[in-house]
Amino acid sequence: MWLLTALSYFTTFLAGIAALIAALYVVSFAIPKAAFFARLIAFYFSILVTCTFILPVCLIFRLVGQGGSGQWAGGRLFRYLVQITMGISFEIQDPHGVLDKVRPAVLIGNHQAEFDLIMLGTIFPRNCSVTAKASLKKVPFLGWFMLLTKAIFIERANSKNARATMKKAGDQMATMRQSVYVFPEGTRSYTKDPVLLPFKKGGFHLAVEAGAPIVPCVVANYSHLIWLKEFVLRPGKIPVKVLEPIPTKGLTAADVDDLARKTRDLMLDELVHLTAEAQGKVHAPLPGSKKTK
């Protein structure tokens, strides 16, 4: 009985948020700024709805032997909710069909803001997850979700044995043929310009240990659509370019610095030009960019 009561309250709560979003969109015809708050609330509303329904879906996937598809399924649900409630979408350009053909792989992407969650929901192929610190296994709901979806857990606290930790994670990737998505910048850049923060090396060590290729995924700078500091949150399409895989077979830890540098250079070049296309501008090459188109 208490479960039905709780479900009734929660359903009413969700309906109330949905009504608030709709009301703000109506008000935006007279007060344009109201649309910003409507889309911002819609973003977190979509996260809440996705989290509510994805755990039982992931459990079903796991029971039928498809646990690695859980994050793919949750991401797609989130992506469609956001398209409906916010009008924002990420358009994947994968000319070589890498996302469908290459597995396992370490997908490396630039990280601009929390709205990259929408991008992950769009780009995640089946049998792909994120890396996470091992302690998250014990966190209710989040830990359960990650266990069900075969997340790659890393003992980050064990810095004295980092190589062994990466080898274990790499073996898990190879055994399960599980790809992972990594943000090597380590934090959100929150920048208006097409730039990259320095890369951390963890994802590259993981790729070398697993013998998996690096797949660079470049997201155009989307500050023209999303810039919270100035209350900008507009509908639109944001391009994401999947570059050709960079092989790691035969590489060792000694090669990681060069591998990270090469990947970052390729991504920065593409970021400058992809952003120019997305924003309809011509960007001069930024410091550190190799191309001079």
mmCIF file of N, CA, C and O in Angstrom, residues 242-275:
data_model
loop_
_atom_site.group_PDB
_atom_site.id
_atom_site.type_symbol
_atom_site.label_atom_id
_atom_site.label_comp_id
_atom_site.label_asym_id
_atom_site.label_seq_id
_atom_site.Cartn_x
_atom_site.Cartn_y
_atom_site.Cartn_z
ATOM 1 N N VAL A 242 33.366 12.024 -35.099
ATOM 2 C CA VAL A 242 34.118 10.852 -34.657
ATOM 3 C C VAL A 242 35.279 10.658 -35.623
ATOM 4 O O VAL A 242 35.072 10.448 -36.825
ATOM 5 N N LEU A 243 36.498 10.754 -35.102
ATOM 6 C CA LEU A 243 37.683 10.641 -35.947
ATOM 7 C C LEU A 243 38.116 9.172 -36.076
ATOM 8 O O LEU A 243 37.626 8.294 -35.354
ATOM 9 N N GLU A 244 39.037 8.931 -36.989
ATOM 10 C CA GLU A 244 39.521 7.564 -37.190
ATOM 11 C C GLU A 244 40.256 7.055 -35.950
ATOM 12 O O GLU A 244 40.935 7.830 -35.254
ATOM 13 N N PRO A 245 40.136 5.768 -35.656
ATOM 14 C CA PRO A 245 40.791 5.197 -34.465
ATOM 15 C C PRO A 245 42.313 5.324 -34.537
ATOM 16 O O PRO A 245 42.915 5.264 -35.616
ATOM 17 N N ILE A 246 42.919 5.513 -33.371
ATOM 18 C CA ILE A 246 44.374 5.544 -33.246
ATOM 19 C C ILE A 246 44.791 4.247 -32.564
ATOM 20 O O ILE A 246 44.443 4.003 -31.406
ATOM 21 N N PRO A 247 45.504 3.351 -33.268
ATOM 22 C CA PRO A 247 45.845 2.050 -32.686
ATOM 23 C C PRO A 247 46.830 2.169 -31.523
ATOM 24 O O PRO A 247 47.648 3.091 -31.479
ATOM 25 N N THR A 248 46.739 1.227 -30.583
ATOM 26 C CA THR A 248 47.664 1.203 -29.439
ATOM 27 C C THR A 248 48.375 -0.139 -29.318
ATOM 28 O O THR A 248 49.153 -0.326 -28.386
ATOM 29 N N LYS A 249 48.110 -1.065 -30.233
ATOM 30 C CA LYS A 249 48.750 -2.372 -30.169
ATOM 31 C C LYS A 249 50.267 -2.212 -30.186
ATOM 32 O O LYS A 249 50.829 -1.488 -31.020
ATOM 33 N N GLY A 250 50.934 -2.868 -29.258
ATOM 34 C CA GLY A 250 52.389 -2.828 -29.206
ATOM 35 C C GLY A 250 52.946 -1.654 -28.433
ATOM 36 O O GLY A 250 54.160 -1.566 -28.224
ATOM 37 N N LEU A 251 52.090 -0.726 -28.001
ATOM 38 C CA LEU A 251 52.569 0.420 -27.240
ATOM 39 C C LEU A 251 52.735 0.048 -25.766
ATOM 40 O O LEU A 251 52.117 -0.890 -25.268
ATOM 41 N N THR A 252 53.561 0.807 -25.075
ATOM 42 C CA THR A 252 53.785 0.606 -23.645
ATOM 43 C C THR A 252 53.536 1.922 -22.912
ATOM 44 O O THR A 252 53.250 2.956 -23.531
ATOM 45 N N ALA A 253 53.685 1.877 -21.598
ATOM 46 C CA ALA A 253 53.486 3.077 -20.788
ATOM 47 C C ALA A 253 54.417 4.207 -21.223
ATOM 48 O O ALA A 253 54.079 5.390 -21.088
ATOM 49 N N ALA A 254 55.572 3.855 -21.779
ATOM 50 C CA ALA A 254 56.532 4.871 -22.218
ATOM 51 C C ALA A 254 56.010 5.672 -23.412
ATOM 52 O O ALA A 254 56.499 6.775 -23.692
ATOM 53 N N ASP A 255 55.010 5.118 -24.114
ATOM 54 C CA ASP A 255 54.473 5.786 -25.301
ATOM 55 C C ASP A 255 53.255 6.659 -24.994
ATOM 56 O O ASP A 255 52.751 7.343 -25.891
ATOM 57 N N VAL A 256 52.792 6.629 -23.756
ATOM 58 C CA VAL A 256 51.533 7.292 -23.414
ATOM 59 C C VAL A 256 51.589 8.802 -23.614
ATOM 60 O O VAL A 256 50.646 9.413 -24.119
ATOM 61 N N ASP A 257 52.700 9.430 -23.247
ATOM 62 C CA ASP A 257 52.795 10.890 -23.400
ATOM 63 C C ASP A 257 52.632 11.299 -24.857
ATOM 64 O O ASP A 257 51.897 12.242 -25.177
ATOM 65 N N ASP A 258 53.322 10.598 -25.752
ATOM 66 C CA ASP A 258 53.215 10.914 -27.176
ATOM 67 C C ASP A 258 51.817 10.620 -27.705
ATOM 68 O O ASP A 258 51.284 11.369 -28.544
ATOM 69 N N LEU A 259 51.215 9.534 -27.220
ATOM 70 C CA LEU A 259 49.870 9.166 -27.644
ATOM 71 C C LEU A 259 48.867 10.242 -27.240
ATOM 72 O O LEU A 259 48.018 10.653 -28.034
ATOM 73 N N ALA A 260 48.978 10.724 -26.010
ATOM 74 C CA ALA A 260 48.078 11.764 -25.520
ATOM 75 C C ALA A 260 48.278 13.066 -26.298
ATOM 76 O O ALA A 260 47.306 13.759 -26.648
ATOM 77 N N ARG A 261 49.534 13.391 -26.584
ATOM 78 C CA ARG A 261 49.844 14.631 -27.317
ATOM 79 C C ARG A 261 49.284 14.562 -28.741
ATOM 80 O O ARG A 261 48.673 15.526 -29.239
ATOM 81 N N LYS A 262 49.483 13.428 -29.390
ATOM 82 C CA LYS A 262 48.993 13.259 -30.762
ATOM 83 C C LYS A 262 47.464 13.367 -30.799
ATOM 84 O O LYS A 262 46.895 14.045 -31.667
ATOM 85 N N THR A 263 46.809 12.717 -29.856
ATOM 86 C CA THR A 263 45.345 12.745 -29.803
ATOM 87 C C THR A 263 44.836 14.154 -29.574
ATOM 88 O O THR A 263 43.884 14.612 -30.229
ATOM 89 N N ARG A 264 45.464 14.859 -28.652
ATOM 90 C CA ARG A 264 45.023 16.219 -28.337
ATOM 91 C C ARG A 264 45.196 17.142 -29.537
ATOM 92 O O ARG A 264 44.325 17.974 -29.828
ATOM 93 N N ASP A 265 46.318 17.019 -30.254
ATOM 94 C CA ASP A 265 46.544 17.850 -31.437
ATOM 95 C C ASP A 265 45.468 17.616 -32.495
ATOM 96 O O ASP A 265 44.933 18.566 -33.078
ATOM 97 N N LEU A 266 45.150 16.343 -32.740
ATOM 98 C CA LEU A 266 44.130 16.013 -33.733
ATOM 99 C C LEU A 266 42.770 16.583 -33.329
ATOM 100 O O LEU A 266 42.047 17.144 -34.154
ATOM 101 N N MET A 267 42.460 16.446 -32.053
ATOM 102 C CA MET A 267 41.164 16.913 -31.574
ATOM 103 C C MET A 267 41.061 18.434 -31.597
ATOM 104 O O MET A 267 40.014 18.998 -31.940
ATOM 105 N N LEU A 268 42.136 19.119 -31.258
ATOM 106 C CA LEU A 268 42.115 20.585 -31.263
ATOM 107 C C LEU A 268 41.932 21.112 -32.672
ATOM 108 O O LEU A 268 41.174 22.064 -32.916
ATOM 109 N N ASP A 269 42.626 20.506 -33.633
ATOM 110 C CA ASP A 269 42.467 20.911 -35.032
ATOM 111 C C ASP A 269 41.008 20.781 -35.464
ATOM 112 O O ASP A 269 40.427 21.690 -36.062
ATOM 113 N N GLU A 270 40.428 19.625 -35.167
ATOM 114 C CA GLU A 270 39.047 19.377 -35.585
ATOM 115 C C GLU A 270 38.075 20.278 -34.831
ATOM 116 O O GLU A 270 37.083 20.756 -35.401
ATOM 117 N N LEU A 271 38.350 20.529 -33.550
ATOM 118 C CA LEU A 271 37.474 21.362 -32.732
ATOM 119 C C LEU A 271 37.353 22.769 -33.305
ATOM 120 O O LEU A 271 36.255 23.344 -33.364
ATOM 121 N N VAL A 272 38.458 23.345 -33.726
ATOM 122 C CA VAL A 272 38.453 24.701 -34.283
ATOM 123 C C VAL A 272 37.561 24.777 -35.518
ATOM 124 O O VAL A 272 36.716 25.670 -35.652
ATOM 125 N N HIS A 273 37.709 23.816 -36.417
ATOM 126 C CA HIS A 273 36.983 23.875 -37.681
ATOM 127 C C HIS A 273 35.528 23.415 -37.541
ATOM 128 O O HIS A 273 34.639 23.957 -38.202
ATOM 129 N N LEU A 274 35.288 22.448 -36.669
ATOM 130 C CA LEU A 274 33.913 22.000 -36.445
ATOM 131 C C LEU A 274 33.094 23.110 -35.787
ATOM 132 O O LEU A 274 31.926 23.324 -36.116
ATOM 133 N N THR A 275 33.723 23.854 -34.873
ATOM 134 C CA THR A 275 33.051 24.969 -34.217
ATOM 135 C C THR A 275 32.747 26.088 -35.217
ATOM 136 O O THR A 275 31.670 26.705 -35.174
#
